[in-house]
């Protein structure tokens, strides 16, 4: 644990100072999604800029997964729109989705393929040839610590193995926006650290944007440049990590802010700031 | 036993609840399944009223008509019954000792695995609860048998139903005890030896007689209770068979409860795990494939994964169904030859049409299997296709083609049998003629299966994979959707059967059949092309929950 904390401290969180100069990769505006009488997402709007790592956090059932599914076009919002790199997900599906990688909360994958086959299959779905992605596949298999499992059938993988396969698939297609729902659940600590380094590298060097839903404080505090706290389908607090921490004073920890916000104590002041 | 009965109550009530899960007192029409149950009992009530009328001779002609079209009782039927009993006995004796069996628990009862229950309490409770539910839903249909044939037959069938129902858990416990004592191979050897003795006895009896005989050793395990029930009915009466029923059920429950003491937690599994094991075995047997590391185009890769990398890949289907097709064609011809020698009069009757009707009636069940396969495979990972495949037409084409091929091959097996039995090769072309109906039926199946995924999400946790085969556990809307899928299969069966009839009656000549079959194949191909776009659009735009 000590080692992990040290490594995390070495990772400088992505700077948000120049965000305004960058362009919006994702514009999700006024999203509403109802399931019967339950309002899962209630007028939520999110913008994600190029090269930004945006973390969506909130309690279970807050609407995080539904929001991410709407963003990648798996659920149709009752109201609102999702525009990725200038293309609407529902009216220009092809153009919008060709810029997206996605990791669901529980990745159901074709159980009779091997992870290696699955990665090539995903590349083929996007129209890549083998030589286009071969290097990427090798790289992500290596850094995500998948070498031992890559030729086993997917059905033989652990939950972490499934998660790594889905993460690798989302990155080999050279996306502009990667949407990840609880990507680090069940993944071993060393790979978590590598993962954080990698998303920061992709964001800095290639301007790849990330929209990540997570409950993992090390990921949120160590990698996210901007954070949004969602509760009952509404965004109750949003801002850069620094500004969010300042909501309750100097030297605050994110968990304190989170608890306060969900306790509604500082909701109004946060909106004011 | 108290805990077992409590488990039984939970299982029974849970199943019953599934019938009116969407029941709303203010809007009772929301509960189609409850309505179905009510209709089921209403039909039974109407039939009961009819029974009174029949008793007064008002509708006796209807009863006589029904009795008139029943298959005649003769030696051939007895032989067929004996052969089926022998096959069933052989299957039962070998099936339970070949490999390890597990108690499969459906997702809505998985919570029982985590309760402070002994395995025997859990097992006995599951068996009693589930069988009570089956009995309650089976009873109305028993009325029909009782009223249209004879009360003794109804009681006999019920007795047989109970016997068959309890044979499975008892044999499971026996095999489990044998396995744990390390004598599975000995038990299997003994079972095989018993069957061998039975076969030898049958051969000797056949040699001594002019007519094929099947040894009672092979038939009485199945026929025994049935004959006993008839004897009881005829000699003592219905009260006796009711007493026997109560006695049999009580004894079976006691055996299950006491024998269940030898079970342990490793004997139970969840439906999701059981399905994975089944898929693994099926793939190991039927799927030898190359590794997917190269592809010429997107559609090539999708075709490989959807069409070839599954248990329904054309080669596996051919390997699995070709022996069945050939066997049925040979069986049809052999049956014709045997009848021509022994009972030529039967060749002129429609007696084996009943066999065909039975086979056709299995087609809706095949579609039910398709739904299960779709939910477990293609639709389960549809998120991959939805997010990464930019043109879903690439996915829809092989998907439609795959299920159309399997459907076509299964229907061809039935018509192949009839073609050789009636010595009319044109009959074998009937599935080609009805191929547009096949395409439409598969289209409906895929489309409704996607709607079913929405129902699944609300019924089960996301980590538990939704399966068919647990129809009672589905919510009413899902049951209704499944009924619609099966109805489409029934319509295809009726269309095919009608075409077979028209060909048999000579209403369609050789050239007409050829022209219509060619036109139908062209229409089917056009339909696939035509339906791809709306299906792709539906797959792309509908909410996805799995």
mmCIF file of N, CA, C and O in Angstrom, chain A residues 33 35 69 73-76 90 93-94 97-98 100-102 104 107-113 117-118 120-122 124-130 155 169-170 173, chain B residues 276 279-280 283 289-298 301-302 305 309-310 377 380-381 383-392 540-546:
data_model
loop_
_atom_site.group_PDB
_atom_site.id
_atom_site.type_symbol
_atom_site.label_atom_id
_atom_site.label_comp_id
_atom_site.label_asym_id
_atom_site.label_seq_id
_atom_site.Cartn_x
_atom_site.Cartn_y
_atom_site.Cartn_z
ATOM 1 N N UNK A 33 -33.435 10.749 -18.654
ATOM 2 C CA UNK A 33 -33.797 9.365 -18.967
ATOM 3 C C UNK A 33 -34.662 8.810 -17.846
ATOM 4 O O UNK A 33 -34.272 8.818 -16.681
ATOM 5 N N UNK A 35 -37.012 5.493 -16.440
ATOM 6 C CA UNK A 35 -37.381 4.086 -16.522
ATOM 7 C C UNK A 35 -38.697 3.952 -15.775
ATOM 8 O O UNK A 35 -38.711 3.891 -14.548
ATOM 9 N N UNK A 69 -24.028 5.194 -20.660
ATOM 10 C CA UNK A 69 -24.678 4.416 -21.726
ATOM 11 C C UNK A 69 -25.374 5.334 -22.727
ATOM 12 O O UNK A 69 -25.436 5.030 -23.915
ATOM 13 N N UNK A 73 -24.507 5.859 -26.844
ATOM 14 C CA UNK A 73 -25.621 5.488 -27.722
ATOM 15 C C UNK A 73 -26.263 4.152 -27.427
ATOM 16 O O UNK A 73 -26.973 3.607 -28.261
ATOM 17 N N UNK A 74 -26.029 3.595 -26.238
ATOM 18 C CA UNK A 74 -26.690 2.328 -25.907
ATOM 19 C C UNK A 74 -28.091 2.575 -25.346
ATOM 20 O O UNK A 74 -28.943 1.693 -25.385
ATOM 21 N N UNK A 75 -28.307 3.743 -24.791
ATOM 22 C CA UNK A 75 -29.636 4.140 -24.324
ATOM 23 C C UNK A 75 -30.000 5.464 -24.984
ATOM 24 O O UNK A 75 -29.137 6.341 -25.131
ATOM 25 N N UNK A 76 -31.250 5.581 -25.368
ATOM 26 C CA UNK A 76 -31.681 6.834 -25.998
ATOM 27 C C UNK A 76 -32.283 7.743 -24.925
ATOM 28 O O UNK A 76 -33.169 7.308 -24.182
ATOM 29 N N UNK A 90 -27.068 10.159 -32.170
ATOM 30 C CA UNK A 90 -28.253 9.490 -32.729
ATOM 31 C C UNK A 90 -28.502 9.825 -34.191
ATOM 32 O O UNK A 90 -28.977 8.972 -34.934
ATOM 33 N N UNK A 93 -24.683 8.599 -36.113
ATOM 34 C CA UNK A 93 -24.133 7.531 -35.277
ATOM 35 C C UNK A 93 -22.732 7.106 -35.722
ATOM 36 O O UNK A 93 -21.811 6.990 -34.923
ATOM 37 N N UNK A 94 -22.600 6.877 -37.023
ATOM 38 C CA UNK A 94 -21.337 6.370 -37.554
ATOM 39 C C UNK A 94 -20.168 7.320 -37.233
ATOM 40 O O UNK A 94 -19.158 6.895 -36.657
ATOM 41 N N UNK A 97 -19.597 7.573 -33.284
ATOM 42 C CA UNK A 97 -19.065 6.404 -32.576
ATOM 43 C C UNK A 97 -17.674 5.998 -33.049
ATOM 44 O O UNK A 97 -16.949 5.322 -32.323
ATOM 45 N N UNK A 98 -17.305 6.380 -34.271
ATOM 46 C CA UNK A 98 -15.971 5.983 -34.731
ATOM 47 C C UNK A 98 -14.871 6.700 -33.941
ATOM 48 O O UNK A 98 -13.690 6.355 -34.047
ATOM 49 N N UNK A 100 -15.091 6.816 -30.575
ATOM 50 C CA UNK A 100 -15.332 6.431 -29.175
ATOM 51 C C UNK A 100 -14.793 5.034 -28.846
ATOM 52 O O UNK A 100 -14.875 4.112 -29.651
ATOM 53 N N UNK A 101 -14.245 4.911 -27.633
ATOM 54 C CA UNK A 101 -13.961 3.602 -27.050
ATOM 55 C C UNK A 101 -14.799 3.489 -25.791
ATOM 56 O O UNK A 101 -15.098 4.505 -25.152
ATOM 57 N N UNK A 102 -15.206 2.247 -25.430
ATOM 58 C CA UNK A 102 -16.128 2.125 -24.300
ATOM 59 C C UNK A 102 -15.792 0.892 -23.459
ATOM 60 O O UNK A 102 -15.501 -0.187 -23.991
ATOM 61 N N UNK A 104 -17.797 -1.088 -20.440
ATOM 62 C CA UNK A 104 -19.002 -1.107 -19.602
ATOM 63 C C UNK A 104 -18.693 -1.554 -18.170
ATOM 64 O O UNK A 104 -17.579 -2.019 -17.894
ATOM 65 N N UNK A 107 -18.304 -6.120 -18.477
ATOM 66 C CA UNK A 107 -18.145 -6.387 -19.914
ATOM 67 C C UNK A 107 -18.502 -7.828 -20.291
ATOM 68 O O UNK A 107 -17.730 -8.749 -20.046
ATOM 69 N N UNK A 108 -19.691 -7.990 -20.863
ATOM 70 C CA UNK A 108 -20.043 -9.287 -21.446
ATOM 71 C C UNK A 108 -19.331 -9.391 -22.786
ATOM 72 O O UNK A 108 -19.557 -8.585 -23.676
ATOM 73 N N UNK A 109 -18.469 -10.381 -22.916
ATOM 74 C CA UNK A 109 -17.694 -10.543 -24.153
ATOM 75 C C UNK A 109 -17.994 -11.907 -24.753
ATOM 76 O O UNK A 109 -18.433 -12.809 -24.029
ATOM 77 N N UNK A 110 -17.764 -12.081 -26.058
ATOM 78 C CA UNK A 110 -18.023 -13.400 -26.669
ATOM 79 C C UNK A 110 -17.133 -14.454 -26.017
ATOM 80 O O UNK A 110 -15.918 -14.420 -26.167
ATOM 81 N N UNK A 111 -17.759 -15.383 -25.295
ATOM 82 C CA UNK A 111 -16.977 -16.263 -24.414
ATOM 83 C C UNK A 111 -16.117 -17.271 -25.162
ATOM 84 O O UNK A 111 -15.203 -17.837 -24.587
ATOM 85 N N UNK A 112 -16.417 -17.495 -26.448
ATOM 86 C CA UNK A 112 -15.653 -18.524 -27.170
ATOM 87 C C UNK A 112 -14.436 -17.947 -27.898
ATOM 88 O O UNK A 112 -13.674 -18.675 -28.505
ATOM 89 N N UNK A 113 -14.258 -16.619 -27.850
ATOM 90 C CA UNK A 113 -13.044 -16.030 -28.425
ATOM 91 C C UNK A 113 -11.982 -15.930 -27.339
ATOM 92 O O UNK A 113 -12.289 -15.962 -26.153
ATOM 93 N N UNK A 117 -8.104 -12.616 -29.859
ATOM 94 C CA UNK A 117 -9.067 -12.620 -30.972
ATOM 95 C C UNK A 117 -10.074 -11.494 -30.805
ATOM 96 O O UNK A 117 -10.463 -10.849 -31.779
ATOM 97 N N UNK A 118 -10.491 -11.282 -29.570
ATOM 98 C CA UNK A 118 -11.483 -10.228 -29.330
ATOM 99 C C UNK A 118 -10.922 -8.860 -29.705
ATOM 100 O O UNK A 118 -11.601 -8.044 -30.322
ATOM 101 N N UNK A 120 -8.583 -8.170 -31.879
ATOM 102 C CA UNK A 120 -8.537 -8.061 -33.341
ATOM 103 C C UNK A 120 -9.949 -7.928 -33.923
ATOM 104 O O UNK A 120 -10.155 -7.231 -34.920
ATOM 105 N N UNK A 121 -10.899 -8.599 -33.278
ATOM 106 C CA UNK A 121 -12.292 -8.528 -33.751
ATOM 107 C C UNK A 121 -12.816 -7.091 -33.644
ATOM 108 O O UNK A 121 -13.425 -6.556 -34.582
ATOM 109 N N UNK A 122 -12.536 -6.469 -32.496
ATOM 110 C CA UNK A 122 -12.978 -5.078 -32.296
ATOM 111 C C UNK A 122 -12.319 -4.161 -33.333
ATOM 112 O O UNK A 122 -12.965 -3.287 -33.913
ATOM 113 N N UNK A 124 -11.345 -5.064 -36.252
ATOM 114 C CA UNK A 124 -11.988 -5.359 -37.543
ATOM 115 C C UNK A 124 -13.343 -4.664 -37.642
ATOM 116 O O UNK A 124 -13.718 -4.154 -38.700
ATOM 117 N N UNK A 125 -14.085 -4.623 -36.522
ATOM 118 C CA UNK A 125 -15.393 -3.958 -36.528
ATOM 119 C C UNK A 125 -15.238 -2.485 -36.915
ATOM 120 O O UNK A 125 -16.095 -1.908 -37.591
ATOM 121 N N UNK A 126 -14.134 -1.873 -36.492
ATOM 122 C CA UNK A 126 -13.904 -0.456 -36.785
ATOM 123 C C UNK A 126 -13.275 -0.248 -38.164
ATOM 124 O O UNK A 126 -12.959 0.864 -38.554
ATOM 125 N N UNK A 127 -13.034 -1.376 -38.855
ATOM 126 C CA UNK A 127 -12.517 -1.259 -40.213
ATOM 127 C C UNK A 127 -11.002 -1.220 -40.299
ATOM 128 O O UNK A 127 -10.441 -0.928 -41.354
ATOM 129 N N UNK A 128 -10.311 -1.520 -39.177
ATOM 130 C CA UNK A 128 -8.843 -1.556 -39.223
ATOM 131 C C UNK A 128 -8.374 -2.886 -39.808
ATOM 132 O O UNK A 128 -9.056 -3.898 -39.707
ATOM 133 N N UNK A 129 -7.197 -2.851 -40.393
ATOM 134 C CA UNK A 129 -6.539 -4.090 -40.816
ATOM 135 C C UNK A 129 -5.635 -4.539 -39.671
ATOM 136 O O UNK A 129 -5.321 -3.766 -38.773
ATOM 137 N N UNK A 130 -5.171 -5.781 -39.776
ATOM 138 C CA UNK A 130 -4.355 -6.320 -38.693
ATOM 139 C C UNK A 130 -3.099 -5.469 -38.442
ATOM 140 O O UNK A 130 -2.774 -5.148 -37.301
ATOM 141 N N UNK A 155 -14.127 -17.076 -21.626
ATOM 142 C CA UNK A 155 -14.950 -17.636 -20.545
ATOM 143 C C UNK A 155 -14.093 -18.076 -19.354
ATOM 144 O O UNK A 155 -14.605 -18.224 -18.248
ATOM 145 N N UNK A 169 -9.439 -3.114 -25.587
ATOM 146 C CA UNK A 169 -10.245 -2.948 -26.812
ATOM 147 C C UNK A 169 -10.610 -1.478 -27.016
ATOM 148 O O UNK A 169 -10.599 -0.972 -28.141
ATOM 149 N N UNK A 170 -10.909 -0.802 -25.897
ATOM 150 C CA UNK A 170 -11.339 0.597 -26.022
ATOM 151 C C UNK A 170 -10.184 1.502 -26.460
ATOM 152 O O UNK A 170 -10.408 2.569 -27.014
ATOM 153 N N UNK A 173 -8.540 1.118 -30.660
ATOM 154 C CA UNK A 173 -9.254 1.649 -31.824
ATOM 155 C C UNK A 173 -8.951 3.136 -32.054
ATOM 156 O O UNK A 173 -9.614 3.796 -32.849
ATOM 157 N N UNK B 276 -22.628 -22.054 -18.928
ATOM 158 C CA UNK B 276 -21.252 -21.926 -19.398
ATOM 159 C C UNK B 276 -20.623 -23.300 -19.618
ATOM 160 O O UNK B 276 -19.919 -23.529 -20.591
ATOM 161 N N UNK B 279 -22.099 -24.814 -22.747
ATOM 162 C CA UNK B 279 -21.549 -24.166 -23.939
ATOM 163 C C UNK B 279 -20.135 -24.689 -24.203
ATOM 164 O O UNK B 279 -19.772 -25.003 -25.332
ATOM 165 N N UNK B 280 -19.359 -24.816 -23.122
ATOM 166 C CA UNK B 280 -17.978 -25.297 -23.261
ATOM 167 C C UNK B 280 -17.955 -26.699 -23.861
ATOM 168 O O UNK B 280 -17.197 -26.995 -24.774
ATOM 169 N N UNK B 283 -19.063 -26.619 -27.519
ATOM 170 C CA UNK B 283 -18.031 -26.075 -28.396
ATOM 171 C C UNK B 283 -16.898 -27.077 -28.589
ATOM 172 O O UNK B 283 -16.380 -27.249 -29.688
ATOM 173 N N UNK B 289 -12.077 -24.767 -34.984
ATOM 174 C CA UNK B 289 -11.977 -23.600 -35.845
ATOM 175 C C UNK B 289 -10.554 -23.057 -35.854
ATOM 176 O O UNK B 289 -9.745 -23.383 -34.988
ATOM 177 N N UNK B 290 -10.317 -22.203 -36.858
ATOM 178 C CA UNK B 290 -9.018 -21.539 -36.917
ATOM 179 C C UNK B 290 -9.040 -20.346 -35.960
ATOM 180 O O UNK B 290 -10.099 -19.891 -35.548
ATOM 181 N N UNK B 291 -7.861 -19.834 -35.658
ATOM 182 C CA UNK B 291 -7.780 -18.658 -34.784
ATOM 183 C C UNK B 291 -8.083 -17.409 -35.610
ATOM 184 O O UNK B 291 -7.658 -17.301 -36.757
ATOM 185 N N UNK B 292 -8.863 -16.497 -35.017
ATOM 186 C CA UNK B 292 -9.190 -15.262 -35.725
ATOM 187 C C UNK B 292 -8.053 -14.258 -35.524
ATOM 188 O O UNK B 292 -7.993 -13.585 -34.509
ATOM 189 N N UNK B 293 -7.145 -14.205 -36.463
ATOM 190 C CA UNK B 293 -6.082 -13.205 -36.356
ATOM 191 C C UNK B 293 -5.980 -12.384 -37.623
ATOM 192 O O UNK B 293 -5.239 -11.415 -37.677
ATOM 193 N N UNK B 294 -6.734 -12.767 -38.625
ATOM 194 C CA UNK B 294 -6.678 -12.000 -39.864
ATOM 195 C C UNK B 294 -8.050 -12.001 -40.517
ATOM 196 O O UNK B 294 -8.842 -12.916 -40.318
ATOM 197 N N UNK B 295 -8.297 -10.982 -41.289
ATOM 198 C CA UNK B 295 -9.582 -10.828 -41.930
ATOM 199 C C UNK B 295 -9.404 -9.946 -43.154
ATOM 200 O O UNK B 295 -8.480 -9.125 -43.211
ATOM 201 N N UNK B 296 -10.291 -10.169 -44.128
ATOM 202 C CA UNK B 296 -10.134 -9.390 -45.357
ATOM 203 C C UNK B 296 -10.936 -8.097 -45.289
ATOM 204 O O UNK B 296 -10.596 -7.113 -45.921
ATOM 205 N N UNK B 297 -12.038 -8.117 -44.520
ATOM 206 C CA UNK B 297 -12.859 -6.906 -44.392
ATOM 207 C C UNK B 297 -13.662 -7.000 -43.100
ATOM 208 O O UNK B 297 -13.670 -8.047 -42.443
ATOM 209 N N UNK B 298 -14.339 -5.921 -42.764
ATOM 210 C CA UNK B 298 -15.164 -5.942 -41.551
ATOM 211 C C UNK B 298 -16.219 -7.034 -41.639
ATOM 212 O O UNK B 298 -16.412 -7.809 -40.703
ATOM 213 N N UNK B 301 -14.856 -10.479 -40.933
ATOM 214 C CA UNK B 301 -14.615 -10.759 -39.506
ATOM 215 C C UNK B 301 -15.922 -11.015 -38.775
ATOM 216 O O UNK B 301 -16.028 -11.951 -37.969
ATOM 217 N N UNK B 302 -16.947 -10.205 -39.074
ATOM 218 C CA UNK B 302 -18.235 -10.373 -38.390
ATOM 219 C C UNK B 302 -18.852 -11.719 -38.790
ATOM 220 O O UNK B 302 -19.389 -12.442 -37.946
ATOM 221 N N UNK B 305 -17.209 -14.503 -36.839
ATOM 222 C CA UNK B 305 -17.581 -14.577 -35.418
ATOM 223 C C UNK B 305 -19.053 -14.968 -35.242
ATOM 224 O O UNK B 305 -19.380 -15.822 -34.424
ATOM 225 N N UNK B 309 -18.075 -18.986 -35.442
ATOM 226 C CA UNK B 309 -17.462 -19.217 -34.134
ATOM 227 C C UNK B 309 -18.485 -19.535 -33.056
ATOM 228 O O UNK B 309 -18.332 -19.164 -31.912
ATOM 229 N N UNK B 310 -19.599 -20.174 -33.416
ATOM 230 C CA UNK B 310 -20.622 -20.506 -32.417
ATOM 231 C C UNK B 310 -21.050 -21.956 -32.590
ATOM 232 O O UNK B 310 -20.653 -22.603 -33.562
ATOM 233 N N UNK B 377 -25.693 -15.345 -26.389
ATOM 234 C CA UNK B 377 -24.544 -15.037 -27.230
ATOM 235 C C UNK B 377 -24.649 -13.658 -27.864
ATOM 236 O O UNK B 377 -24.212 -12.678 -27.286
ATOM 237 N N UNK B 380 -26.084 -10.871 -25.859
ATOM 238 C CA UNK B 380 -25.372 -10.670 -24.598
ATOM 239 C C UNK B 380 -24.195 -9.701 -24.796
ATOM 240 O O UNK B 380 -23.917 -8.878 -23.942
ATOM 241 N N UNK B 381 -23.509 -9.831 -25.929
ATOM 242 C CA UNK B 381 -22.397 -8.906 -26.177
ATOM 243 C C UNK B 381 -22.731 -7.905 -27.281
ATOM 244 O O UNK B 381 -21.835 -7.436 -27.989
ATOM 245 N N UNK B 383 -23.459 -4.945 -26.980
ATOM 246 C CA UNK B 383 -22.847 -3.632 -26.731
ATOM 247 C C UNK B 383 -21.574 -3.468 -27.557
ATOM 248 O O UNK B 383 -21.281 -2.367 -28.047
ATOM 249 N N UNK B 384 -20.834 -4.584 -27.727
ATOM 250 C CA UNK B 384 -19.600 -4.536 -28.523
ATOM 251 C C UNK B 384 -19.945 -4.128 -29.954
ATOM 252 O O UNK B 384 -19.332 -3.219 -30.530
ATOM 253 N N UNK B 385 -20.959 -4.795 -30.493
ATOM 254 C CA UNK B 385 -21.361 -4.528 -31.866
ATOM 255 C C UNK B 385 -21.912 -3.113 -31.991
ATOM 256 O O UNK B 385 -21.623 -2.413 -32.957
ATOM 257 N N UNK B 386 -22.723 -2.724 -31.005
ATOM 258 C CA UNK B 386 -23.355 -1.398 -31.067
ATOM 259 C C UNK B 386 -22.328 -0.271 -31.029
ATOM 260 O O UNK B 386 -22.456 0.725 -31.737
ATOM 261 N N UNK B 387 -21.309 -0.433 -30.181
ATOM 262 C CA UNK B 387 -20.346 0.658 -30.012
ATOM 263 C C UNK B 387 -19.276 0.629 -31.108
ATOM 264 O O UNK B 387 -18.901 1.667 -31.644
ATOM 265 N N UNK B 388 -18.805 -0.575 -31.441
ATOM 266 C CA UNK B 388 -17.627 -0.629 -32.326
ATOM 267 C C UNK B 388 -17.956 -0.843 -33.804
ATOM 268 O O UNK B 388 -17.177 -0.446 -34.670
ATOM 269 N N UNK B 389 -19.077 -1.512 -34.103
ATOM 270 C CA UNK B 389 -19.406 -1.735 -35.514
ATOM 271 C C UNK B 389 -20.196 -0.534 -36.027
ATOM 272 O O UNK B 389 -21.253 -0.197 -35.493
ATOM 273 N N UNK B 390 -19.686 0.068 -37.074
ATOM 274 C CA UNK B 390 -20.308 1.308 -37.524
ATOM 275 C C UNK B 390 -21.504 1.051 -38.432
ATOM 276 O O UNK B 390 -22.417 1.860 -38.491
ATOM 277 N N UNK B 391 -21.498 -0.090 -39.147
ATOM 278 C CA UNK B 391 -22.642 -0.434 -39.988
ATOM 279 C C UNK B 391 -23.194 -1.785 -39.531
ATOM 280 O O UNK B 391 -22.589 -2.835 -39.798
ATOM 281 N N UNK B 392 -24.338 -1.755 -38.857
ATOM 282 C CA UNK B 392 -24.868 -2.992 -38.261
ATOM 283 C C UNK B 392 -25.404 -3.981 -39.296
ATOM 284 O O UNK B 392 -25.717 -5.111 -38.961
ATOM 285 N N UNK B 540 -29.722 -0.931 -33.673
ATOM 286 C CA UNK B 540 -28.890 0.243 -33.393
ATOM 287 C C UNK B 540 -29.602 1.250 -32.503
ATOM 288 O O UNK B 540 -28.962 1.955 -31.740
ATOM 289 N N UNK B 541 -30.927 1.297 -32.600
ATOM 290 C CA UNK B 541 -31.621 2.416 -31.937
ATOM 291 C C UNK B 541 -32.356 2.034 -30.654
ATOM 292 O O UNK B 541 -32.708 2.905 -29.871
ATOM 293 N N UNK B 542 -32.590 0.739 -30.478
ATOM 294 C CA UNK B 542 -33.355 0.371 -29.283
ATOM 295 C C UNK B 542 -32.449 0.417 -28.042
ATOM 296 O O UNK B 542 -31.236 0.216 -28.141
ATOM 297 N N UNK B 543 -33.045 0.693 -26.906
ATOM 298 C CA UNK B 543 -32.272 0.736 -25.665
ATOM 299 C C UNK B 543 -31.702 -0.643 -25.359
ATOM 300 O O UNK B 543 -32.396 -1.650 -25.478
ATOM 301 N N UNK B 544 -30.447 -0.654 -24.950
ATOM 302 C CA UNK B 544 -29.789 -1.929 -24.683
ATOM 303 C C UNK B 544 -29.487 -2.047 -23.192
ATOM 304 O O UNK B 544 -28.868 -1.163 -22.612
ATOM 305 N N UNK B 545 -29.905 -3.155 -22.617
ATOM 306 C CA UNK B 545 -29.766 -3.290 -21.163
ATOM 307 C C UNK B 545 -28.750 -4.335 -20.744
ATOM 308 O O UNK B 545 -28.310 -4.350 -19.611
ATOM 309 N N UNK B 546 -28.414 -5.291 -21.644
ATOM 310 C CA UNK B 546 -27.516 -6.373 -21.208
ATOM 311 C C UNK B 546 -26.064 -5.920 -21.163
ATOM 312 O O UNK B 546 -25.664 -5.099 -21.959
#
